[in-house]
PDB file of C-alpha atoms in Angstrom:
ATOM      1  CA  UNK B 201       0.000   0.000   0.000  1.00 83.00           C
ATOM      2  CA  UNK B 202       2.892   2.340   0.739  1.00 83.00           C
ATOM      3  CA  UNK B 203       4.356   1.821  -2.730  1.00 86.00           C
ATOM      4  CA  UNK B 204       0.977   2.090  -4.473  1.00 90.00           C
ATOM      5  CA  UNK B 205      -0.139   5.265  -2.696  1.00 88.00           C
ATOM      6  CA  UNK B 206       3.192   7.054  -3.202  1.00 86.00           C
ATOM      7  CA  UNK B 207       3.192   6.066  -6.861  1.00 90.00           C
ATOM      8  CA  UNK B 208      -0.428   7.195  -7.236  1.00 91.00           C
ATOM      9  CA  UNK B 209       0.459  10.568  -5.712  1.00 86.00           C
ATOM     10  CA  UNK B 210       3.235  11.100  -8.262  1.00 88.00           C
ATOM     11  CA  UNK B 211       1.140   9.828 -11.176  1.00 91.00           C
ATOM     12  CA  UNK B 212      -1.631  12.189 -10.096  1.00 88.00           C
ATOM     13  CA  UNK B 213       0.726  15.148 -10.551  1.00 86.00           C
ATOM     14  CA  UNK B 214       1.623  13.788 -13.972  1.00 89.00           C
ATOM     15  CA  UNK B 215      -2.087  13.518 -14.827  1.00 89.00           C
ATOM     16  CA  UNK B 216      -2.567  17.150 -13.777  1.00 85.00           C
ATOM     17  CA  UNK B 217       0.202  18.172 -16.167  1.00 86.00           C
ATOM     18  CA  UNK B 218      -1.542  16.280 -18.978  1.00 86.00           C
ATOM     19  CA  UNK B 219      -4.829  17.996 -18.111  1.00 84.00           C
ATOM     20  CA  UNK B 220      -3.175  21.442 -18.088  1.00 82.00           C
ATOM     21  CA  UNK B 221      -1.495  20.682 -21.410  1.00 83.00           C
ATOM     22  CA  UNK B 222      -4.880  19.868 -22.958  1.00 80.00           C
ATOM     23  CA  UNK B 223      -6.354  23.060 -21.499  1.00 77.00           C
ATOM     24  CA  UNK B 224      -3.632  25.192 -23.083  1.00 76.00           C
ATOM     25  CA  UNK B 225      -3.438  23.316 -26.396  1.00 76.00           C
ATOM     26  CA  UNK B 226      -7.193  23.213 -27.133  1.00 73.00           C
ATOM     27  CA  UNK B 227      -8.730  25.823 -24.787  1.00 68.00           C
ATOM     28  CA  UNK B 228     -12.033  26.193 -26.642  1.00 62.00           C
ATOM     29  CA  UNK B 229     -12.785  22.471 -26.472  1.00 64.00           C
ATOM     30  CA  UNK B 230     -11.473  21.980 -22.938  1.00 67.00           C
ATOM     31  CA  UNK B 231     -14.632  23.044 -21.107  1.00 64.00           C
ATOM     32  CA  UNK B 232     -17.128  21.981 -23.737  1.00 59.00           C
ATOM     33  CA  UNK B 233     -16.466  18.406 -24.694  1.00 62.00           C
ATOM     34  CA  UNK B 234     -16.123  15.213 -22.678  1.00 70.00           C
ATOM     35  CA  UNK B 235     -15.055  16.797 -19.399  1.00 72.00           C
ATOM     36  CA  UNK B 236     -16.236  13.909 -17.254  1.00 76.00           C
ATOM     37  CA  UNK B 237     -14.823  11.305 -19.634  1.00 82.00           C
ATOM     38  CA  UNK B 238     -11.398  12.946 -19.708  1.00 81.00           C
ATOM     39  CA  UNK B 239     -11.246  13.216 -15.921  1.00 83.00           C
ATOM     40  CA  UNK B 240     -12.397   9.613 -15.522  1.00 87.00           C
ATOM     41  CA  UNK B 241      -9.711   8.412 -17.932  1.00 89.00           C
ATOM     42  CA  UNK B 242      -6.964  10.379 -16.163  1.00 88.00           C
ATOM     43  CA  UNK B 243      -7.961   9.244 -12.666  1.00 90.00           C
ATOM     44  CA  UNK B 244      -8.460   5.607 -13.730  1.00 93.00           C
ATOM     45  CA  UNK B 245      -5.148   5.541 -15.582  1.00 92.00           C
ATOM     46  CA  UNK B 246      -3.378   6.986 -12.536  1.00 94.00           C
ATOM     47  CA  UNK B 247      -4.580   4.239 -10.216  1.00 94.00           C
ATOM     48  CA  UNK B 248      -4.196   1.435 -12.768  1.00 95.00           C
ATOM     49  CA  UNK B 249      -0.553   2.344 -13.344  1.00 94.00           C
ATOM     50  CA  UNK B 250       0.044   2.742  -9.611  1.00 94.00           C
ATOM     51  CA  UNK B 251      -1.435  -0.697  -8.959  1.00 94.00           C
ATOM     52  CA  UNK B 252       0.677  -2.174 -11.784  1.00 93.00           C
ATOM     53  CA  UNK B 253       3.874  -0.773 -10.235  1.00 93.00           C
ATOM     54  CA  UNK B 254       2.956  -2.009  -6.736  1.00 92.00           C
ATOM     55  CA  UNK B 255       1.449  -5.349  -7.780  1.00 92.00           C
ATOM     56  CA  UNK B 256       4.646  -7.419  -7.278  1.00 92.00           C
ATOM     57  CA  UNK B 257       4.773  -6.360  -3.630  1.00 88.00           C
ATOM     58  CA  UNK B 258       1.022  -6.785  -3.204  1.00 86.00           C
ATOM     59  CA  UNK B 259       1.259 -10.357  -4.469  1.00 89.00           C
ATOM     60  CA  UNK B 260       4.102 -11.372  -2.152  1.00 85.00           C
ATOM     61  CA  UNK B 261       7.414 -10.314  -3.712  1.00 85.00           C
ATOM     62  CA  UNK B 262       8.516  -8.856  -0.399  1.00 82.00           C
ATOM     63  CA  UNK B 263       7.735 -12.017   1.607  1.00 82.00           C
ATOM     64  CA  UNK B 264      11.247 -13.452   1.662  1.00 81.00           C
ATOM     65  CA  UNK B 265      12.577 -15.984   4.214  1.00 84.00           C
ATOM     66  CA  UNK B 266      14.056 -14.612   7.444  1.00 82.00           C
ATOM     67  CA  UNK B 267      12.559 -11.182   6.835  1.00 81.00           C
ATOM     68  CA  UNK B 268      12.307  -8.911   9.869  1.00 80.00           C
ATOM     69  CA  UNK B 269       8.602  -7.935  10.057  1.00 78.00           C
ATOM     70  CA  UNK B 270       9.421  -4.915  12.213  1.00 78.00           C
ATOM     71  CA  UNK B 271      11.266  -3.238   9.310  1.00 76.00           C
ATOM     72  CA  UNK B 272       9.239  -1.495   6.604  1.00 75.00           C
ATOM     73  CA  UNK B 273      11.539  -1.907   3.619  1.00 79.00           C
ATOM     74  CA  UNK B 274      11.705  -3.504   0.189  1.00 83.00           C
ATOM     75  CA  UNK B 275      13.793  -6.664   0.066  1.00 82.00           C
ATOM     76  CA  UNK B 276      14.265  -7.027  -3.707  1.00 86.00           C
ATOM     77  CA  UNK B 277      16.856  -4.593  -5.106  1.00 86.00           C
ATOM     78  CA  UNK B 278      15.758  -5.189  -8.693  1.00 90.00           C
ATOM     79  CA  UNK B 279      12.223  -4.187  -7.762  1.00 90.00           C
ATOM     80  CA  UNK B 280      13.534  -1.023  -6.063  1.00 90.00           C
ATOM     81  CA  UNK B 281      15.202  -0.002  -9.324  1.00 91.00           C
ATOM     82  CA  UNK B 282      12.118  -0.927 -11.365  1.00 91.00           C
ATOM     83  CA  UNK B 283       9.688   0.941  -9.104  1.00 91.00           C
ATOM     84  CA  UNK B 284      11.944   4.008  -8.892  1.00 91.00           C
ATOM     85  CA  UNK B 285      12.179   4.264 -12.661  1.00 93.00           C
ATOM     86  CA  UNK B 286       8.435   3.785 -13.173  1.00 92.00           C
ATOM     87  CA  UNK B 287       7.349   5.988 -10.275  1.00 90.00           C
ATOM     88  CA  UNK B 288       9.765   8.899 -10.637  1.00 91.00           C
ATOM     89  CA  UNK B 289      12.430   8.833 -13.329  1.00 92.00           C
ATOM     90  CA  UNK B 290       9.852   8.469 -16.138  1.00 93.00           C
ATOM     91  CA  UNK B 291       6.961  10.689 -14.871  1.00 91.00           C
ATOM     92  CA  UNK B 292       9.319  13.495 -13.844  1.00 90.00           C
ATOM     93  CA  UNK B 293      10.727  14.173 -17.363  1.00 91.00           C
ATOM     94  CA  UNK B 294       7.207  13.825 -18.799  1.00 91.00           C
ATOM     95  CA  UNK B 295       5.911  16.525 -16.448  1.00 90.00           C
ATOM     96  CA  UNK B 296       8.831  18.822 -17.197  1.00 89.00           C
ATOM     97  CA  UNK B 297       8.399  18.433 -20.968  1.00 91.00           C
ATOM     98  CA  UNK B 298       4.647  19.093 -20.770  1.00 89.00           C
ATOM     99  CA  UNK B 299       5.071  22.142 -18.555  1.00 86.00           C
ATOM    100  CA  UNK B 300       7.790  23.551 -20.822  1.00 86.00           C
ATOM    101  CA  UNK B 301       5.497  23.042 -23.828  1.00 85.00           C
ATOM    102  CA  UNK B 302       2.678  24.807 -21.952  1.00 82.00           C
ATOM    103  CA  UNK B 303       4.867  27.775 -21.085  1.00 80.00           C
ATOM    104  CA  UNK B 304       6.033  28.052 -24.688  1.00 82.00           C
ATOM    105  CA  UNK B 305       2.446  27.870 -25.947  1.00 77.00           C
ATOM    106  CA  UNK B 306       1.263  30.547 -23.543  1.00 77.00           C
ATOM    107  CA  UNK B 307       4.250  32.709 -24.438  1.00 78.00           C
ATOM    108  CA  UNK B 308       3.411  32.504 -28.149  1.00 80.00           C
ATOM    109  CA  UNK B 309      -0.244  33.250 -27.405  1.00 76.00           C
ATOM    110  CA  UNK B 310       0.741  36.273 -25.314  1.00 75.00           C
ATOM    111  CA  UNK B 311       2.985  37.615 -28.088  1.00 80.00           C
ATOM    112  CA  UNK B 312       0.220  37.148 -30.673  1.00 79.00           C
ATOM    113  CA  UNK B 313      -2.277  38.900 -28.382  1.00 75.00           C
ATOM    114  CA  UNK B 314       0.039  41.872 -27.890  1.00 79.00           C
ATOM    115  CA  UNK B 315       0.716  42.098 -31.634  1.00 81.00           C
ATOM    116  CA  UNK B 316      -3.015  42.065 -32.352  1.00 80.00           C
ATOM    117  CA  UNK B 317      -3.572  44.741 -29.732  1.00 79.00           C
ATOM    118  CA  UNK B 318      -0.852  46.928 -31.228  1.00 76.00           C
ATOM    119  CA  UNK B 319      -2.375  46.455 -34.680  1.00 76.00           C
ATOM    120  CA  UNK B 320      -5.817  47.445 -33.413  1.00 70.00           C
ATOM    121  CA  UNK B 321      -4.446  50.581 -31.752  1.00 69.00           C
ATOM    122  CA  UNK B 322      -2.573  51.520 -34.954  1.00 62.00           C
ATOM    123  CA  UNK B 323      -5.713  51.108 -37.056  1.00 62.00           C
ATOM    124  CA  UNK B 324      -7.798  53.160 -34.641  1.00 59.00           C
ATOM    125  CA  UNK B 325      -5.214  55.949 -34.585  1.00 59.00           C
ATOM    126  CA  UNK B 326      -5.107  55.955 -38.376  1.00 58.00           C
ATOM    127  CA  UNK B 327      -8.848  56.445 -38.605  1.00 54.00           C
ATOM    128  CA  UNK B 328      -8.800  59.107 -35.903  1.00 57.00           C
ATOM    129  CA  UNK B 329      -5.851  61.241 -36.952  1.00 56.00           C
ATOM    130  CA  UNK B 330      -5.745  60.625 -40.743  1.00 56.00           C
ATOM    131  CA  UNK B 331      -9.397  60.255 -41.806  1.00 57.00           C
ATOM    132  CA  UNK B 332      -8.806  61.687 -45.299  1.00 55.00           C
ATOM    133  CA  UNK B 333      -6.078  59.190 -46.116  1.00 56.00           C
ATOM    134  CA  UNK B 334      -8.103  56.321 -44.712  1.00 51.00           C
ATOM    135  CA  UNK B 335     -11.254  57.234 -46.673  1.00 54.00           C
ATOM    136  CA  UNK B 336      -9.279  57.741 -49.885  1.00 55.00           C
ATOM    137  CA  UNK B 337      -7.640  54.329 -49.552  1.00 57.00           C
ATOM    138  CA  UNK B 338     -11.009  52.702 -48.915  1.00 52.00           C
ATOM    139  CA  UNK B 339     -12.519  54.396 -51.988  1.00 55.00           C
ATOM    140  CA  UNK B 340      -9.585  53.290 -54.130  1.00 56.00           C
ATOM    141  CA  UNK B 341     -10.039  49.714 -52.915  1.00 53.00           C
ATOM    142  CA  UNK B 342     -13.755  49.733 -53.703  1.00 51.00           C
ATOM    143  CA  UNK B 343     -13.237  51.288 -57.157  1.00 51.00           C
ATOM    144  CA  UNK B 344     -10.755  48.568 -57.998  1.00 50.00           C
ATOM    145  CA  UNK B 345     -13.547  46.008 -57.760  1.00 50.00           C
ATOM    146  CA  UNK B 346     -15.066  47.404 -61.049  1.00 49.00           C
ATOM    147  CA  UNK B 347     -18.615  46.542 -60.054  1.00 48.00           C
ATOM    148  CA  UNK B 348     -21.635  47.343 -62.203  1.00 47.00           C
ATOM    149  CA  UNK B 349     -24.350  48.707 -59.880  1.00 46.00           C
ATOM    150  CA  UNK B 350     -27.207  47.807 -62.300  1.00 44.00           C
ATOM    151  CA  UNK B 351     -26.504  44.100 -62.704  1.00 45.00           C
ATOM    152  CA  UNK B 352     -27.335  41.370 -60.223  1.00 44.00           C
ATOM    153  CA  UNK B 353     -24.600  38.836 -59.614  1.00 47.00           C
ATOM    154  CA  UNK B 354     -24.026  36.023 -57.182  1.00 47.00           C
ATOM    155  CA  UNK B 355     -20.217  36.163 -57.379  1.00 49.00           C
ATOM    156  CA  UNK B 356     -18.396  37.188 -54.174  1.00 48.00           C
ATOM    157  CA  UNK B 357     -17.757  40.923 -54.013  1.00 48.00           C
ATOM    158  CA  UNK B 358     -20.109  41.833 -56.899  1.00 50.00           C
ATOM    159  CA  UNK B 359     -22.487  44.767 -56.764  1.00 50.00           C
ATOM    160  CA  UNK B 360     -26.196  44.788 -57.500  1.00 52.00           C
ATOM    161  CA  UNK B 361     -29.515  46.617 -57.093  1.00 50.00           C
ATOM    162  CA  UNK B 362     -32.050  45.630 -54.470  1.00 50.00           C
ATOM    163  CA  UNK B 363     -35.243  47.727 -54.411  1.00 51.00           C
ATOM    164  CA  UNK B 364     -33.404  50.591 -56.058  1.00 51.00           C
ATOM    165  CA  UNK B 365     -30.623  50.592 -53.452  1.00 50.00           C
ATOM    166  CA  UNK B 366     -27.080  49.776 -54.489  1.00 48.00           C
ATOM    167  CA  UNK B 367     -25.696  46.837 -52.508  1.00 51.00           C
ATOM    168  CA  UNK B 368     -22.436  44.905 -52.360  1.00 47.00           C
ATOM    169  CA  UNK B 369     -22.446  41.238 -51.331  1.00 49.00           C
ATOM    170  CA  UNK B 370     -19.546  39.266 -49.919  1.00 46.00           C
ATOM    171  CA  UNK B 371     -20.903  35.760 -49.319  1.00 52.00           C
ATOM    172  CA  UNK B 372     -17.415  34.289 -49.155  1.00 50.00           C
ATOM    173  CA  UNK B 373     -16.668  36.139 -45.917  1.00 48.00           C
ATOM    174  CA  UNK B 374     -17.282  34.173 -42.724  1.00 50.00           C
ATOM    175  CA  UNK B 375     -17.918  35.940 -39.470  1.00 47.00           C
ATOM    176  CA  UNK B 376     -17.101  34.260 -36.153  1.00 49.00           C
ATOM    177  CA  UNK B 377     -19.630  33.725 -33.420  1.00 49.00           C
ATOM    178  CA  UNK B 378     -19.953  36.898 -31.301  1.00 48.00           C
ATOM    179  CA  UNK B 379     -18.792  35.198 -28.141  1.00 48.00           C
ATOM    180  CA  UNK B 380     -16.058  33.129 -29.761  1.00 46.00           C
ATOM    181  CA  UNK B 381     -13.154  35.539 -29.343  1.00 45.00           C
ATOM    182  CA  UNK B 382     -14.289  36.600 -25.882  1.00 46.00           C
ATOM    183  CA  UNK B 383     -14.514  32.947 -24.809  1.00 44.00           C
ATOM    184  CA  UNK B 384     -11.057  32.192 -26.136  1.00 46.00           C
ATOM    185  CA  UNK B 385      -9.549  35.214 -24.417  1.00 45.00           C
ATOM    186  CA  UNK B 386     -11.270  34.322 -21.162  1.00 48.00           C
ATOM    187  CA  UNK B 387     -10.038  30.721 -21.208  1.00 48.00           C
ATOM    188  CA  UNK B 388      -6.494  31.641 -22.121  1.00 52.00           C
ATOM    189  CA  UNK B 389      -6.442  34.341 -19.475  1.00 57.00           C
ATOM    190  CA  UNK B 390      -7.569  31.871 -16.847  1.00 58.00           C
ATOM    191  CA  UNK B 391      -4.992  29.310 -17.934  1.00 59.00           C
ATOM    192  CA  UNK B 392      -2.308  31.992 -17.886  1.00 61.00           C
ATOM    193  CA  UNK B 393      -3.165  32.730 -14.252  1.00 63.00           C
ATOM    194  CA  UNK B 394      -3.293  29.017 -13.417  1.00 63.00           C
ATOM    195  CA  UNK B 395       0.186  28.517 -14.850  1.00 67.00           C
ATOM    196  CA  UNK B 396       1.651  30.769 -12.160  1.00 71.00           C
ATOM    197  CA  UNK B 397       1.223  28.016  -9.581  1.00 77.00           C
ATOM    198  CA  UNK B 398       2.870  25.308 -11.689  1.00 76.00           C
ATOM    199  CA  UNK B 399       6.505  26.282 -11.021  1.00 80.00           C
ATOM    200  CA  UNK B 400       5.752  26.110  -7.292  1.00 85.00           C
ATOM    201  CA  UNK B 401       4.087  22.702  -7.643  1.00 84.00           C
ATOM    202  CA  UNK B 402       6.914  21.284  -9.764  1.00 85.00           C
ATOM    203  CA  UNK B 403       9.550  22.789  -7.471  1.00 88.00           C
ATOM    204  CA  UNK B 404       7.911  21.260  -4.391  1.00 90.00           C
ATOM    205  CA  UNK B 405       7.601  17.918  -6.186  1.00 88.00           C
ATOM    206  CA  UNK B 406      11.290  17.814  -7.125  1.00 90.00           C
ATOM    207  CA  UNK B 407      12.372  19.011  -3.669  1.00 92.00           C
ATOM    208  CA  UNK B 408      10.321  16.376  -1.833  1.00 91.00           C
ATOM    209  CA  UNK B 409      10.683  13.302  -4.037  1.00 91.00           C
ATOM    210  CA  UNK B 410      14.149  13.561  -5.620  1.00 93.00           C
ATOM    211  CA  UNK B 411      16.079  12.794  -2.384  1.00 93.00           C
ATOM    212  CA  UNK B 412      13.774   9.857  -1.654  1.00 91.00           C
ATOM    213  CA  UNK B 413      14.354   8.079  -4.959  1.00 92.00           C
ATOM    214  CA  UNK B 414      18.042   8.983  -5.172  1.00 92.00           C
ATOM    215  CA  UNK B 415      18.699   7.491  -1.726  1.00 92.00           C
ATOM    216  CA  UNK B 416      16.702   4.321  -2.332  1.00 89.00           C
ATOM    217  CA  UNK B 417      18.118   3.608  -5.780  1.00 91.00           C
ATOM    218  CA  UNK B 418      21.620   4.271  -4.399  1.00 90.00           C
ATOM    219  CA  UNK B 419      21.072   1.728  -1.634  1.00 88.00           C
ATOM    220  CA  UNK B 420      19.889  -0.818  -4.214  1.00 89.00           C
ATOM    221  CA  UNK B 421      22.745  -0.315  -6.682  1.00 89.00           C
ATOM    222  CA  UNK B 422      25.617   0.391  -4.287  1.00 88.00           C
ATOM    223  CA  UNK B 423      25.926  -2.283  -1.598  1.00 83.00           C
ATOM    224  CA  UNK B 424      29.075  -0.731  -0.171  1.00 86.00           C
ATOM    225  CA  UNK B 425      27.410   2.665   0.344  1.00 85.00           C
ATOM    226  CA  UNK B 426      26.398   3.129   3.969  1.00 85.00           C
ATOM    227  CA  UNK B 427      23.250   5.225   4.185  1.00 85.00           C
ATOM    228  CA  UNK B 428      22.262   6.112   7.769  1.00 89.00           C
ATOM    229  CA  UNK B 429      18.825   5.058   8.907  1.00 86.00           C
ATOM    230  CA  UNK B 430      18.023   8.648   9.859  1.00 91.00           C
ATOM    231  CA  UNK B 431      18.660   9.796   6.286  1.00 91.00           C
ATOM    232  CA  UNK B 432      16.386   7.096   4.893  1.00 89.00           C
ATOM    233  CA  UNK B 433      13.629   7.997   7.322  1.00 90.00           C
ATOM    234  CA  UNK B 434      13.994  11.723   6.624  1.00 93.00           C
ATOM    235  CA  UNK B 435      13.764  11.433   2.844  1.00 92.00           C
ATOM    236  CA  UNK B 436      10.835   9.021   3.182  1.00 89.00           C
ATOM    237  CA  UNK B 437       8.820  11.461   5.284  1.00 91.00           C
ATOM    238  CA  UNK B 438       9.876  14.298   2.972  1.00 92.00           C
ATOM    239  CA  UNK B 439       8.192  12.443   0.124  1.00 88.00           C
ATOM    240  CA  UNK B 440       5.073  11.982   2.243  1.00 87.00           C
ATOM    241  CA  UNK B 441       5.025  15.719   2.984  1.00 90.00           C
ATOM    242  CA  UNK B 442       4.591  16.482  -0.719  1.00 87.00           C
ATOM    243  CA  UNK B 443       1.088  15.025  -0.640  1.00 82.00           C
ATOM    244  CA  UNK B 444       0.204  17.390   2.211  1.00 86.00           C
ATOM    245  CA  UNK B 445       1.905  20.421   0.644  1.00 87.00           C
ATOM    246  CA  UNK B 446       0.119  20.299  -2.715  1.00 81.00           C
ATOM    247  CA  UNK B 447      -3.375  21.154  -1.371  1.00 80.00           C
ATOM    248  CA  UNK B 448      -1.838  24.069   0.557  1.00 84.00           C
ATOM    249  CA  UNK B 449      -0.094  25.350  -2.579  1.00 83.00           C
ATOM    250  CA  UNK B 450      -3.283  25.174  -4.645  1.00 78.00           C
ATOM    251  CA  UNK B 451      -5.258  26.859  -1.866  1.00 78.00           C
ATOM    252  CA  UNK B 452      -2.793  29.733  -1.596  1.00 79.00           C
ATOM    253  CA  UNK B 453      -2.425  30.375  -5.324  1.00 76.00           C
ATOM    254  CA  UNK B 454      -5.856  29.375  -6.683  1.00 73.00           C
ATOM    255  CA  UNK B 455      -8.969  31.448  -5.944  1.00 75.00           C
ATOM    256  CA  UNK B 456     -11.332  28.580  -6.811  1.00 73.00           C
ATOM    257  CA  UNK B 457      -9.709  26.332  -4.193  1.00 74.00           C
ATOM    258  CA  UNK B 458      -9.839  29.118  -1.609  1.00 78.00           C
ATOM    259  CA  UNK B 459     -13.536  29.731  -2.221  1.00 81.00           C
ATOM    260  CA  UNK B 460     -14.278  26.017  -2.047  1.00 79.00           C
ATOM    261  CA  UNK B 461     -12.473  25.531   1.262  1.00 77.00           C
ATOM    262  CA  UNK B 462     -14.173  28.604   2.700  1.00 82.00           C
ATOM    263  CA  UNK B 463     -17.545  27.087   1.843  1.00 84.00           C
ATOM    264  CA  UNK B 464     -16.545  23.737   3.356  1.00 81.00           C
ATOM    265  CA  UNK B 465     -15.264  25.312   6.550  1.00 81.00           C
ATOM    266  CA  UNK B 466     -18.376  27.487   6.757  1.00 83.00           C
ATOM    267  CA  UNK B 467     -20.590  24.404   6.487  1.00 83.00           C
ATOM    268  CA  UNK B 468     -18.580  22.493   9.100  1.00 78.00           C
ATOM    269  CA  UNK B 469     -18.407  25.389  11.538  1.00 72.00           C
TER     270      UNK B 469
END
């Protein structure tokens, strides 16, 4: 159970990184499609993998002859290496790669947003301070279309008469849904704020779990290395602390968590 729960805690952080990566990569679809299914898949996969890593111990790998039942330790060195690689040395690079990709994606989105904002300000200033030039350029563009105002046509950009009023049709132009851009900006803005907590989460994860796995894999691979019992106990409890620290980190940096815990405490008190 110790191995399975520790592994599940680490895999849960990896699942969160996958979920955040999806939120940044496809923000418009993140809150609209298959929310429950995606969460169910991530949670189920987390516990299935954790059970797979811990299954050798669950099914008796650790029950060796002359084992001291008062000591809570793994007896098979090969399994220590296997579980360390599966529980830490593979999920850790995956999390780092996903978080780096998320930061790069948000950075590109931020640059594109600023460029679009600068372009909008430039266009507005042009209309405001140089109206004659702007109107002349628009008239030149319209005259270049060479439309006949007395003939009806279905071609894109052609002119025609409708009830004696000259009209210009552009059926090839597609206009986005009114709330589309606002929704995208809102989602990306929220994800940008949520990304502020990720360096703290990843930093706490590396600080708490790296000593644990380095010490245990060293003990398994180096028989001549004398690791004090106090060091082993300290790094073990340091790994346990990570599971208690993460809710505190999310509560401090995330308004939704703070509001939720306030409601829970209000109901309990």
